[in-house]
PDB file of C-alpha atoms in Angstrom:
ATOM      1  CA  UNK R 158      35.026 -85.539-165.364  1.00  0.00           C
ATOM      2  CA  UNK R 159      35.407 -87.307-161.866  1.00  0.00           C
ATOM      3  CA  UNK R 160      32.908 -86.321-158.828  1.00  0.00           C
ATOM      4  CA  UNK R 161      33.949 -87.036-155.386  1.00  0.00           C
ATOM      5  CA  UNK R 162      32.010 -87.341-152.232  1.00  0.00           C
ATOM      6  CA  UNK R 163      33.259 -87.959-148.818  1.00  0.00           C
ATOM      7  CA  UNK R 164      31.226 -89.202-145.532  1.00  0.00           C
ATOM      8  CA  UNK R 165      32.000 -90.765-142.440  1.00  0.00           C
ATOM      9  CA  UNK R 166      33.258 -87.497-140.264  1.00  0.00           C
ATOM     10  CA  UNK R 167      32.275 -86.734-136.938  1.00  0.00           C
ATOM     11  CA  UNK R 168      33.031 -86.402-133.249  1.00  0.00           C
ATOM     12  CA  UNK R 169      35.261 -88.703-131.503  1.00  0.00           C
ATOM     13  CA  UNK R 170      37.062 -89.100-128.281  1.00  0.00           C
ATOM     14  CA  UNK R 171      40.721 -89.451-128.125  1.00  0.00           C
ATOM     15  CA  UNK R 172      41.883 -92.799-128.953  1.00  0.00           C
ATOM     16  CA  UNK R 173      39.125 -93.435-130.824  1.00  0.00           C
ATOM     17  CA  UNK R 174      38.214 -94.721-134.602  1.00  0.00           C
ATOM     18  CA  UNK R 175      36.600 -93.378-137.638  1.00  0.00           C
ATOM     19  CA  UNK R 176      36.140 -94.512-141.395  1.00  0.00           C
ATOM     20  CA  UNK R 177      35.968 -92.068-143.805  1.00  0.00           C
ATOM     21  CA  UNK R 178      34.739 -92.930-147.443  1.00  0.00           C
ATOM     22  CA  UNK R 179      35.249 -91.090-150.706  1.00  0.00           C
ATOM     23  CA  UNK R 180      32.793 -92.173-153.291  1.00  0.00           C
ATOM     24  CA  UNK R 181      33.938 -91.261-156.777  1.00  0.00           C
ATOM     25  CA  UNK R 182      31.434 -91.081-159.577  1.00  0.00           C
ATOM     26  CA  UNK R 183      32.657 -90.872-163.455  1.00  0.00           C
ATOM     27  CA  UNK R 184      35.542 -92.459-164.946  1.00  0.00           C
ATOM     28  CA  UNK R 185      38.490 -93.753-162.860  1.00  0.00           C
ATOM     29  CA  UNK R 186      41.235 -94.578-164.738  1.00  0.00           C
ATOM     30  CA  UNK R 187      44.186 -96.845-163.629  1.00  0.00           C
ATOM     31  CA  UNK R 188      46.548 -94.265-163.695  1.00  0.00           C
ATOM     32  CA  UNK R 189      44.912 -92.226-161.407  1.00  0.00           C
ATOM     33  CA  UNK R 190      45.883 -91.881-157.679  1.00  0.00           C
ATOM     34  CA  UNK R 191      43.507 -91.330-154.768  1.00  0.00           C
ATOM     35  CA  UNK R 192      44.853 -88.965-151.981  1.00  0.00           C
ATOM     36  CA  UNK R 193      43.479 -87.855-148.444  1.00  0.00           C
ATOM     37  CA  UNK R 194      44.193 -84.312-147.484  1.00  0.00           C
ATOM     38  CA  UNK R 195      43.322 -82.441-144.270  1.00  0.00           C
ATOM     39  CA  UNK R 196      42.919 -78.767-143.186  1.00  0.00           C
ATOM     40  CA  UNK R 197      42.765 -77.527-139.588  1.00  0.00           C
ATOM     41  CA  UNK R 198      41.721 -74.186-138.606  1.00  0.00           C
ATOM     42  CA  UNK R 199      44.227 -71.597-139.344  1.00  0.00           C
ATOM     43  CA  UNK R 200      46.704 -73.857-140.830  1.00  0.00           C
ATOM     44  CA  UNK R 201      47.527 -74.870-144.642  1.00  0.00           C
ATOM     45  CA  UNK R 202      46.186 -78.166-146.266  1.00  0.00           C
ATOM     46  CA  UNK R 203      48.485 -80.974-145.897  1.00  0.00           C
ATOM     47  CA  UNK R 204      48.575 -84.383-147.277  1.00  0.00           C
ATOM     48  CA  UNK R 205      47.826 -87.316-145.297  1.00  0.00           C
ATOM     49  CA  UNK R 206      47.441 -90.672-147.446  1.00  0.00           C
ATOM     50  CA  UNK R 207      47.253 -91.596-150.797  1.00  0.00           C
ATOM     51  CA  UNK R 208      46.779 -94.722-152.921  1.00  0.00           C
ATOM     52  CA  UNK R 209      47.214 -95.456-156.595  1.00  0.00           C
ATOM     53  CA  UNK R 210      44.380 -97.089-158.109  1.00  0.00           C
ATOM     54  CA  UNK R 211      45.836 -99.746-160.312  1.00  0.00           C
ATOM     55  CA  UNK R 212      48.350-101.254-157.918  1.00  0.00           C
ATOM     56  CA  UNK R 213      47.083-100.323-154.337  1.00  0.00           C
ATOM     57  CA  UNK R 214      50.413 -98.947-153.336  1.00  0.00           C
ATOM     58  CA  UNK R 215      49.890 -96.405-150.521  1.00  0.00           C
ATOM     59  CA  UNK R 216      52.073 -93.671-148.890  1.00  0.00           C
ATOM     60  CA  UNK R 217      51.034 -91.876-145.574  1.00  0.00           C
ATOM     61  CA  UNK R 218      52.169 -88.548-143.825  1.00  0.00           C
ATOM     62  CA  UNK R 219      54.687 -89.757-141.209  1.00  0.00           C
ATOM     63  CA  UNK R 220      52.703 -88.714-138.251  1.00  0.00           C
ATOM     64  CA  UNK R 221      49.633 -91.304-139.341  1.00  0.00           C
ATOM     65  CA  UNK R 222      51.914 -93.923-140.085  1.00  0.00           C
ATOM     66  CA  UNK R 223      50.696 -96.814-138.061  1.00  0.00           C
ATOM     67  CA  UNK R 224      47.512 -95.334-137.324  1.00  0.00           C
ATOM     68  CA  UNK R 225      45.775 -94.600-140.349  1.00  0.00           C
ATOM     69  CA  UNK R 226      45.223 -97.170-143.433  1.00  0.00           C
ATOM     70  CA  UNK R 227      43.856 -96.139-146.929  1.00  0.00           C
ATOM     71  CA  UNK R 228      42.215 -98.744-148.972  1.00  0.00           C
ATOM     72  CA  UNK R 229      40.204 -99.044-152.179  1.00  0.00           C
ATOM     73  CA  UNK R 230      37.364-100.832-153.286  1.00  0.00           C
ATOM     74  CA  UNK R 231      37.512-100.980-157.154  1.00  0.00           C
ATOM     75  CA  UNK R 232      34.181-102.334-158.081  1.00  0.00           C
ATOM     76  CA  UNK R 233      32.356 -99.610-155.816  1.00  0.00           C
ATOM     77  CA  UNK R 234      34.746 -97.023-156.895  1.00  0.00           C
ATOM     78  CA  UNK R 235      35.354 -95.950-153.122  1.00  0.00           C
ATOM     79  CA  UNK R 236      38.368 -95.054-151.312  1.00  0.00           C
ATOM     80  CA  UNK R 237      38.548 -95.440-147.540  1.00  0.00           C
ATOM     81  CA  UNK R 238      40.580 -93.860-144.851  1.00  0.00           C
ATOM     82  CA  UNK R 239      40.368 -96.099-141.684  1.00  0.00           C
ATOM     83  CA  UNK R 240      41.716 -93.807-138.619  1.00  0.00           C
ATOM     84  CA  UNK R 241      42.566 -95.550-135.617  1.00  0.00           C
ATOM     85  CA  UNK R 242      43.920 -93.905-132.341  1.00  0.00           C
ATOM     86  CA  UNK R 243      43.075 -90.645-132.990  1.00  0.00           C
ATOM     87  CA  UNK R 244      44.415 -87.856-131.323  1.00  0.00           C
ATOM     88  CA  UNK R 245      43.033 -84.201-131.105  1.00  0.00           C
ATOM     89  CA  UNK R 246      45.722 -82.868-133.487  1.00  0.00           C
ATOM     90  CA  UNK R 247      44.029 -85.101-136.220  1.00  0.00           C
ATOM     91  CA  UNK R 248      41.058 -82.461-135.918  1.00  0.00           C
ATOM     92  CA  UNK R 249      40.710 -81.057-139.244  1.00  0.00           C
ATOM     93  CA  UNK R 250      38.410 -81.086-142.509  1.00  0.00           C
ATOM     94  CA  UNK R 251      39.332 -84.241-144.523  1.00  0.00           C
ATOM     95  CA  UNK R 252      39.074 -84.032-148.154  1.00  0.00           C
ATOM     96  CA  UNK R 253      39.505 -86.791-150.832  1.00  0.00           C
ATOM     97  CA  UNK R 254      41.248 -85.840-154.098  1.00  0.00           C
ATOM     98  CA  UNK R 255      41.839 -87.453-157.737  1.00  0.00           C
ATOM     99  CA  UNK R 256      44.665 -86.993-160.316  1.00  0.00           C
ATOM    100  CA  UNK R 257      46.635 -88.808-163.037  1.00  0.00           C
ATOM    101  CA  UNK R 258      49.632 -90.217-161.506  1.00  0.00           C
ATOM    102  CA  UNK R 259      52.682 -87.900-161.571  1.00  0.00           C
ATOM    103  CA  UNK R 260      50.381 -85.038-161.883  1.00  0.00           C
ATOM    104  CA  UNK R 261      48.508 -82.626-159.702  1.00  0.00           C
ATOM    105  CA  UNK R 262      45.057 -83.331-158.021  1.00  0.00           C
ATOM    106  CA  UNK R 263      42.360 -82.046-160.530  1.00  0.00           C
ATOM    107  CA  UNK R 264      39.305 -83.381-158.476  1.00  0.00           C
ATOM    108  CA  UNK R 265      38.389 -82.761-154.990  1.00  0.00           C
ATOM    109  CA  UNK R 266      35.410 -83.448-152.721  1.00  0.00           C
ATOM    110  CA  UNK R 267      33.741 -81.368-150.755  1.00  0.00           C
ATOM    111  CA  UNK R 268      35.273 -82.528-147.318  1.00  0.00           C
ATOM    112  CA  UNK R 269      33.930 -84.109-144.279  1.00  0.00           C
ATOM    113  CA  UNK R 270      34.712 -82.951-140.589  1.00  0.00           C
ATOM    114  CA  UNK R 271      36.491 -85.139-138.084  1.00  0.00           C
ATOM    115  CA  UNK R 272      36.615 -83.802-134.456  1.00  0.00           C
ATOM    116  CA  UNK R 273      39.037 -85.324-131.955  1.00  0.00           C
ATOM    117  CA  UNK R 274      38.116 -84.480-128.310  1.00  0.00           C
ATOM    118  CA  UNK R 275      40.680 -84.713-125.503  1.00  0.00           C
TER     119      UNK R 275
END
């Protein structure tokens, strides 16, 4: 069993930055993938970024490439999402999720609100 707790959300002006954290408790296996998703009001939840726990391989949604960076701290069992050059369209609740590589995400955090004002 894995528990995930996000933090770091808030209100920021367009062009600003935020860093989200996802603290994981329980056993994180090397085969796990940690992902970031977001859901804006009235829209479906969408993939933002992911990182493979074992080797640090990352992948991003096209619209955040070059602006967002996902990283991990294995010792602290924490995943980060550094978000720069934020845009109003980045406004959403951001969720952290974990799952075994090649399988669905089984574990989800409660989400943290990110609001970008224009």
